[in-house]
CSV table of N, CA and C in Angstrom, one decimal:
chain,number,residue,atom,x,y,z
I,12,MET,N,0.8,-1.3,0.0
I,12,MET,CA,0.0,-0.1,0.0
I,12,MET,C,1.0,1.4,-0.1
I,13,THR,N,0.4,2.2,-0.8
I,13,THR,CA,1.1,3.5,-0.8
I,13,THR,C,1.0,4.2,0.5
I,14,ARG,N,1.9,5.2,0.9
I,14,ARG,CA,1.7,6.4,1.8
I,14,ARG,C,0.1,6.9,2.0
I,15,ALA,N,-0.4,7.3,0.8
I,15,ALA,CA,-1.6,7.9,0.7
I,15,ALA,C,-2.7,6.9,1.1
I,16,HIS,N,-2.6,5.6,0.6
I,16,HIS,CA,-3.6,4.6,0.9
I,16,HIS,C,-3.6,4.6,2.4
I,17,LEU,N,-2.4,4.5,3.2
I,17,LEU,CA,-2.3,4.2,4.7
I,17,LEU,C,-2.8,5.3,5.4
I,18,HIS,N,-2.7,6.8,4.8
I,18,HIS,CA,-3.1,7.7,5.5
I,18,HIS,C,-4.8,8.0,5.3
I,19,GLY,N,-5.2,7.5,4.1
I,19,GLY,CA,-6.7,7.4,4.0
I,19,GLY,C,-7.3,6.3,5.1
I,20,LEU,N,-6.8,5.3,5.1
I,20,LEU,CA,-7.1,4.2,6.0
I,20,LEU,C,-7.2,4.6,7.5
I,21,ALA,N,-6.0,5.4,7.7
I,21,ALA,CA,-6.0,6.0,9.2
I,21,ALA,C,-7.1,6.9,9.4
I,22,ALA,N,-7.4,7.8,8.4
I,22,ALA,CA,-8.5,8.8,8.5
I,22,ALA,C,-9.9,7.9,8.7
I,23,LEU,N,-10.0,7.1,8.0
I,23,LEU,CA,-11.2,6.3,8.1
I,23,LEU,C,-11.4,5.7,9.5
I,24,LEU,N,-10.2,5.3,10.1
I,24,LEU,CA,-10.4,4.6,11.4
I,24,LEU,C,-10.5,5.6,12.5
I,25,LEU,N,-10.0,6.9,12.2
I,25,LEU,CA,-10.1,7.9,13.2
I,25,LEU,C,-11.7,8.5,13.1
I,26,ILE,N,-12.2,8.5,12.0
I,26,ILE,CA,-13.6,9.1,11.9
I,26,ILE,C,-14.5,7.9,12.5
I,27,GLY,N,-14.4,6.6,12.4
I,27,GLY,CA,-15.0,5.7,13.0
I,27,GLY,C,-14.8,5.5,14.4
I,28,GLY,N,-13.8,5.7,14.7
I,28,GLY,CA,-13.4,5.5,16.3
I,28,GLY,C,-14.1,6.7,17.0
I,29,GLY,N,-13.9,8.0,16.2
I,29,GLY,CA,-14.6,9.3,16.9
I,29,GLY,C,-16.2,8.9,17.0
I,30,ALA,N,-16.7,8.4,15.9
I,30,ALA,CA,-18.0,8.2,15.9
I,30,ALA,C,-18.5,7.3,17.0
I,31,LEU,N,-17.5,6.1,17.0
I,31,LEU,CA,-18.2,5.2,18.4
I,31,LEU,C,-18.1,6.0,19.8
I,32,PHE,N,-17.3,6.8,19.9
I,32,PHE,CA,-16.9,7.6,21.2
I,32,PHE,C,-18.3,8.6,21.4
I,33,ILE,N,-18.6,9.2,20.3
I,33,ILE,CA,-19.6,10.2,20.4
I,33,ILE,C,-21.1,9.6,20.5
I,34,PHE,N,-21.5,8.9,19.7
I,34,PHE,CA,-22.8,8.0,19.2
I,34,PHE,C,-23.2,6.8,20.5
I,35,THR,N,-22.4,6.4,21.2
I,35,THR,CA,-22.6,5.3,22.0
I,35,THR,C,-22.5,5.7,23.4
I,36,GLU,N,-23.2,5.0,24.4
I,36,GLU,CA,-23.3,5.2,25.8
I,36,GLU,C,-22.6,4.1,26.8
I,37,THR,N,-22.4,3.0,26.1
I,37,THR,CA,-21.6,1.9,26.9
I,37,THR,C,-20.2,2.0,26.6
I,38,VAL,N,-19.5,1.3,27.4
I,38,VAL,CA,-18.2,1.1,27.5
I,38,VAL,C,-17.6,0.2,26.3
I,39,ALA,N,-18.0,-0.6,26.2
I,39,ALA,CA,-17.7,-1.6,25.1
I,39,ALA,C,-17.3,-0.9,23.7
I,40,PRO,N,-18.3,-0.2,23.1
I,40,PRO,CA,-18.1,0.5,21.9
I,40,PRO,C,-16.8,1.4,22.2
I,41,ALA,N,-16.9,2.1,23.3
I,41,ALA,CA,-15.8,3.3,23.6
I,41,ALA,C,-14.5,2.6,23.3
I,42,VAL,N,-14.3,1.3,24.1
I,42,VAL,CA,-13.0,0.6,23.9
I,42,VAL,C,-12.6,0.4,22.5
I,43,VAL,N,-13.4,-0.1,21.8
I,43,VAL,CA,-13.6,-0.4,20.4
I,43,VAL,C,-13.0,0.9,19.7
I,44,GLY,N,-13.7,2.0,20.1
I,44,GLY,CA,-13.1,3.2,19.3
I,44,GLY,C,-11.7,3.5,19.7
I,45,PHE,N,-11.3,3.5,21.0
I,45,PHE,CA,-10.0,3.7,21.5
I,45,PHE,C,-9.0,2.7,20.6
I,46,GLY,N,-9.4,1.5,20.4
I,46,GLY,CA,-8.7,0.4,19.5
I,46,GLY,C,-8.7,1.1,18.2
I,47,CYS,N,-9.5,1.6,17.5
I,47,CYS,CA,-9.4,2.2,16.2
I,47,CYS,C,-8.5,3.4,16.0
I,48,THR,N,-8.4,4.0,17.2
I,48,THR,CA,-7.8,5.2,17.1
I,48,THR,C,-6.1,4.7,17.5
I,49,VAL,N,-5.9,3.8,18.3
I,49,VAL,CA,-4.4,3.1,18.2
I,49,VAL,C,-4.0,2.7,17.1
I,50,ALA,N,-4.9,1.9,16.4
I,50,ALA,CA,-4.8,1.2,14.8
I,50,ALA,C,-4.3,2.4,14.0
I,51,ALA,N,-5.0,3.6,14.1
I,51,ALA,CA,-4.9,4.5,13.2
I,51,ALA,C,-3.3,5.1,13.4
I,52,ALA,N,-3.0,5.3,14.7
I,52,ALA,CA,-1.7,5.7,14.8
I,52,ALA,C,-0.7,4.8,14.3
I,53,LEU,N,-0.9,3.6,14.4
I,53,LEU,CA,0.1,2.6,14.1
I,53,LEU,C,0.2,2.7,12.6
I,54,LEU,N,-0.7,2.8,11.9
I,54,LEU,CA,-0.7,2.9,10.3
I,54,LEU,C,-0.1,4.2,10.0
I,55,LEU,N,0.1,5.3,10.7
I,55,LEU,CA,0.8,6.4,10.3
I,55,LEU,C,2.2,6.2,10.6
I,56,VAL,N,2.4,5.6,11.7
I,56,VAL,CA,3.9,5.2,12.1
I,56,VAL,C,4.4,4.5,11.0
I,57,ILE,N,3.6,3.4,10.4
I,57,ILE,CA,4.1,2.5,9.2
I,57,ILE,C,4.4,3.2,8.1
I,58,ALA,N,3.4,4.0,7.8
I,58,ALA,CA,3.6,5.1,6.5
I,58,ALA,C,4.8,5.9,6.8
I,59,TRP,N,5.1,6.5,7.9
I,59,TRP,CA,6.1,7.2,8.0
I,59,TRP,C,7.3,6.4,7.9
I,60,TYR,N,7.5,5.1,8.4
I,60,TYR,CA,8.5,4.4,8.3
I,60,TYR,C,8.8,3.9,7.0
I,61,ARG,N,8.0,3.7,6.2
I,61,ARG,CA,8.1,3.3,4.8
I,61,ARG,C,8.7,4.4,4.1
I,62,GLU,N,8.1,5.6,4.2
I,62,GLU,CA,8.7,6.6,3.2
I,62,GLU,C,10.0,7.1,3.7
I,63,ARG,N,10.3,6.9,5.0
I,63,ARG,CA,11.7,7.3,5.5
I,63,ARG,C,12.8,6.1,5.0
I,64,SER,N,12.4,4.9,4.9
I,64,SER,CA,13.2,3.8,4.3
I,64,SER,C,13.5,4.0,3.0
I,65,LYS,N,12.5,4.5,2.2
I,65,LYS,CA,12.5,4.4,0.5
I,65,LYS,C,13.5,5.5,0.4
I,66,ASN,N,13.6,6.9,1.1
I,66,ASN,CA,14.3,7.9,0.8
I,66,ASN,C,15.7,7.8,1.3
I,67,GLU,N,16.1,6.6,2.1
I,67,GLU,CA,17.5,6.5,2.3
I,67,GLU,C,18.2,5.9,1.5
C-alpha cells in the first residue's frame, strides 16, 4: 500500500473511532473506538517508516 492509502485508511479509522465515542453510551464501543484510534496511529507510523526507508 502506498503512503496515501495508509493515510486514508488511518483517517477512516479515526472517523469511525470518533463516531463510536460520540454516538454510544456504553463502555464496550468506547473501547473499540480507542482501539481504532490506536490502529490509526500505528498505520501512520508504518507510513512514516516506509517513506523514511524509501528515501534512504
